[in-house]
Amino acid sequence: MTENQYNTPQANSDERAKIGKGIIYFAITVIAILGVAAMLVTGLAPKDEFPLRANLVKDILTALLPVLGTWVGTVLAFYFSRENFIAAAEQTSNLVRQLTPDQKLQAIPVVDAMISMTDPNTTKMIIDKPEDQINLKTELLALFNSSGRNRLPLIDADGKIKYMVHRSIIDKFIAEQVLSGNKEPEKLTLKELFEDDRYKLVSTAFGAVNRDAKLNAVKASMDGNPDCSDVFVTEDGTRNSTALGWITNIILAEKSKV
C-alpha cells in the first residue's frame, strides 16, 4: 500500500475542514455586509423615508437570511454526513467484534446456518433395504466418490436420520479387514461395519435440535459428546423425527468467528 493510500482518509478530512471553514466565513461575511448595508440604508435615510426604508430592509433580510442559512446547512451536511456515517459504521463494527463466540452463536438461528436436507444438491442416502444388502464399496464409497463429500447422512423412507457416516471410518474399516484377511473388501456391507461397536458408536453420535434453536444449542450438543461432529435440525428437536437440516462442526466453527 502506498503512502498516498495511507494518507487519503486524513487528506479527505482536512479538505472537508477547509470547505467547512470557508462556508462559515462566507456566510458571516455575507451577513455582515447585509447588516452594514441595512444600517447605511436606514441611517442615511431622511426622516420621512425612514419607515419605508426600514420596512424594505426588514423584508429583504427576512427573505435572504433563511435562504442563506438553509444553503449553508445543506452544503455542510453534504460534506460531513458521509464522515458521520463512516464513524457510526466503524463503531457498530467494533461492537460486533467485541462479542464472544458464544454470544455470536446465541444470535444465529439454526435455520440460517443449516444445510437443507430437502435440497437436491445435499448428498444423502435413503436406506430402503436391509443393511446386509448395502455394499460399502459399490454403494457408499461410490456415492462418496461421485459427490466429492466426506460425510453421508443415512436416512429412512420418512426422512429420519439413522446414521451419520464419515468416509474415514469406512476407509479404516476396509483397511482393517484387508489386513486381517477376514473378507474381500468388495463384499463388505453396512451391517458388518456396524457390528463393530466403535464404528456404530461414532455413526450414531449425531445430535438433534429444534428448528427454533440457535447455534449455541448446536455447540452444547457437540461439546456434550466428543464423538459428535454433526447435529440435525428436526421437526420436534429429537432424533426420531424428520430431519430438516444439517449442521457440521465446520459450519459451527465458521459461524463462531468474531
C-alpha positions as a printed Julia matrix, in Angstrom:
258×3 Matrix{Float64}:
   0.0     0.0    0.0
   1.41    3.41  -0.96
   1.89    6.39   1.27
  -0.89    8.24  -0.58
  -3.33    5.45   0.24
  -2.49    5.71   3.92
  -2.97    9.48   3.87
  -6.23    9.52   1.91
  -8.63    9.5    4.93
  -6.67   12.28   6.64
  -6.47   14.28   3.41
 -10.23   13.99   2.92
 -10.83   15.11   6.49
  -8.54   18.14   6.06
 -10.27   19.05   2.8
 -13.71   18.89   4.45
 -12.44   21.08   7.29
 -11.25   23.69   4.81
 -14.56   23.64   2.96
 -16.49   23.93   6.23
 -14.43   26.9    7.39
 -14.75   28.58   4.0
 -18.55   28.24   4.01
 -18.83   29.58   7.56
 -16.56   32.54   6.77
 -18.53   33.25   3.6
 -21.83   33.19   5.48
 -20.5    35.51   8.21
 -19.17   37.89   5.56
 -22.48   38.0    3.69
 -24.43   38.57   6.9
 -22.01   41.34   7.91
 -22.34   43.05   4.52
 -26.11   42.85   4.68
 -26.07   44.25   8.2
 -23.83   47.17   7.25
 -25.9    47.84   4.14
 -29.07   47.8    6.21
 -27.63   50.27   8.72
 -26.46   52.6    5.94
 -29.76   52.48   4.1
 -31.77   53.24   7.21
 -29.25   55.53   8.92
 -28.81   57.85   5.96
 -32.48   57.96   5.1
 -34.44   61.23   5.53
 -36.91   61.17   8.39
 -39.91   60.97   6.11
 -38.44   57.95   4.26
 -37.11   56.1    7.32
 -40.21   53.91   7.95
 -40.37   52.9    4.29
 -36.66   52.03   4.08
 -36.75   50.22   7.43
 -39.61   48.01   6.27
 -37.84   47.4    2.96
 -34.6    46.35   4.69
 -36.53   44.08   7.07
 -38.31   42.4    4.18
 -35.05   41.84   2.31
 -33.27   40.39   5.36
 -36.28   38.24   6.18
 -36.14   36.77   2.69
 -32.37   36.37   2.34
 -31.2    35.15   5.76
 -33.31   31.92   5.85
 -32.19   31.1    2.31
 -28.55   31.68   3.26
 -28.9    29.57   6.42
 -30.57   26.71   4.53
 -27.89   26.76   1.85
 -25.08   26.7    4.42
 -26.72   23.81   6.31
 -27.28   21.79   3.12
 -23.7    22.22   1.93
 -22.25   21.32   5.33
 -24.5    18.27   5.59
 -23.4    17.12   2.13
 -19.72   17.24   3.02
 -19.93   15.89   6.56
 -22.77   13.29   6.5
 -20.54   10.64   4.88
 -17.91   11.07   7.58
 -20.58   10.66  10.27
 -21.89    7.53   8.56
 -18.4     6.01   8.4
 -17.82    6.78  12.07
 -21.14    5.13  13.02
 -20.37    2.07  10.88
 -16.95    1.69  12.48
 -18.45    1.96  15.94
 -21.02   -0.74  15.11
 -18.29   -2.96  13.69
 -16.22   -2.53  16.84
 -19.2    -3.55  18.98
 -19.72   -6.69  16.89
 -16.06   -7.62  17.21
 -16.38   -7.34  20.99
 -18.92  -10.19  21.06
 -17.64  -13.51  22.32
 -18.06  -16.6   20.1
 -20.82  -17.91  22.39
 -22.7   -14.6   22.25
 -22.49  -14.62  18.47
 -23.82  -18.19  18.28
 -26.73  -17.23  20.56
 -27.87  -14.72  17.95
 -27.83  -17.04  14.91
 -30.89  -19.26  14.24
 -30.04  -22.8   13.16
 -32.28  -22.43  10.1
 -29.97  -19.67   8.82
 -26.87  -21.85   9.03
 -28.04  -25.37   8.25
 -27.62  -27.43   5.1
 -31.14  -28.17   3.87
 -31.93  -31.88   3.83
 -34.56  -31.29   1.13
 -32.11  -29.58  -1.21
 -31.47  -31.89  -4.19
 -27.79  -30.92  -4.04
 -27.45  -32.28  -0.49
 -25.76  -35.68  -0.66
 -27.62  -38.31   1.38
 -28.58  -41.96   1.13
 -32.0   -43.48   1.75
 -31.86  -46.87   3.41
 -34.58  -48.82   1.6
 -33.23  -52.33   2.05
 -31.62  -54.46   4.77
 -28.2   -53.29   5.92
 -26.59  -56.6    4.98
 -27.51  -55.82   1.35
 -25.85  -52.37   1.31
 -22.34  -52.76  -0.09
 -19.7   -50.43   1.35
 -17.59  -50.21  -1.79
 -20.1   -50.21  -4.64
 -22.72  -48.09  -2.89
 -21.36  -45.92  -0.08
 -17.84  -45.34  -1.4
 -19.23  -44.86  -4.9
 -21.54  -42.15  -3.55
 -18.68  -40.51  -1.68
 -16.56  -40.51  -4.84
 -19.28  -39.13  -7.12
 -20.26  -36.34  -4.73
 -16.79  -35.39  -3.55
 -18.12  -35.35   0.04
 -16.64  -36.92   3.15
 -19.86  -37.17   5.2
 -23.01  -39.02   4.33
 -26.32  -38.92   6.24
 -28.2   -42.21   6.02
 -31.96  -41.68   6.35
 -35.01  -43.9    6.29
 -38.02  -43.56   4.0
 -39.58  -40.98   6.37
 -36.53  -38.73   6.3
 -35.39  -39.67   9.82
 -31.65  -39.85  10.43
 -30.38  -43.35  11.19
 -26.62  -42.95  10.81
 -24.09  -40.22  10.07
 -21.25  -41.93   8.23
 -17.85  -40.36   7.65
 -15.73  -41.71   4.83
 -12.74  -42.02   7.13
 -14.36  -44.77   9.2
 -15.27  -46.78   6.09
 -11.74  -46.5    4.77
 -10.36  -47.54   8.14
 -12.75  -50.48   8.48
 -11.98  -51.8    4.98
  -8.23  -51.46   5.6
  -8.54  -53.41   8.85
 -10.49  -56.2    7.14
  -7.99  -56.43   4.3
  -5.01  -56.58   6.66
  -6.65  -59.23   8.82
  -7.68  -61.28   5.79
 -11.23  -61.67   7.1
 -13.11  -60.85   3.93
 -12.7   -59.42   0.45
 -13.31  -55.62   0.54
 -15.75  -55.81  -2.39
 -18.13  -57.89  -0.27
 -18.17  -55.85   2.94
 -21.59  -54.5    3.93
 -23.04  -51.78   6.13
 -24.23  -54.42   8.59
 -20.69  -55.71   9.05
 -19.42  -52.16   9.6
 -21.89  -51.58  12.41
 -21.2   -54.93  14.01
 -18.05  -53.2   15.23
 -19.23  -51.13  18.21
 -16.54  -48.49  17.64
 -17.91  -47.51  14.25
 -21.55  -47.79  15.21
 -20.94  -45.51  18.21
 -19.37  -42.82  16.03
 -22.05  -43.15  13.35
 -24.87  -42.68  15.86
 -23.23  -39.89  17.86
 -25.04  -37.1   15.98
 -27.21  -34.61  17.86
 -30.63  -33.09  17.22
 -32.13  -29.65  17.87
 -35.46  -27.95  17.21
 -35.91  -25.64  14.22
 -36.36  -22.68  16.64
 -32.99  -23.26  18.3
 -29.92  -21.07  17.99
 -26.41  -22.23  17.16
 -25.38  -22.2   20.82
 -27.65  -25.24  21.25
 -25.73  -27.0   18.47
 -22.46  -26.18  20.22
 -23.78  -27.54  23.5
 -24.76  -30.78  21.77
 -21.31  -31.19  20.24
 -19.5   -30.22  23.43
 -21.51  -32.81  25.35
 -20.33  -35.69  23.16
 -16.7   -35.88  21.95
 -17.77  -38.17  19.07
 -20.42  -35.72  17.82
 -19.4   -33.71  14.75
 -22.86  -33.29  13.23
 -26.2   -32.02  14.53
 -29.51  -32.28  12.68
 -32.4   -29.83  12.84
 -35.55  -31.91  13.17
 -39.27  -31.18  13.35
 -39.55  -31.73  17.09
 -35.9   -31.47  18.15
 -35.43  -35.22  18.66
 -33.59  -37.87  16.66
 -36.88  -39.67  15.99
 -38.46  -37.05  13.74
 -37.88  -35.92  10.16
 -34.63  -34.09   9.58
 -34.99  -30.62   8.09
 -31.39  -29.51   8.11
 -27.84  -30.45   9.0
 -25.05  -28.5   10.74
 -21.47  -29.74  10.8
 -18.71  -28.83  13.24
 -17.04  -26.96  10.37
 -20.1   -24.74   9.85
 -20.27  -24.11  13.6
 -16.61  -23.08  13.7
 -17.11  -20.65  10.8
 -20.19  -19.07  12.36
 -18.48  -18.6   15.74
 -15.66  -16.48  14.35
 -15.63  -12.85  15.58
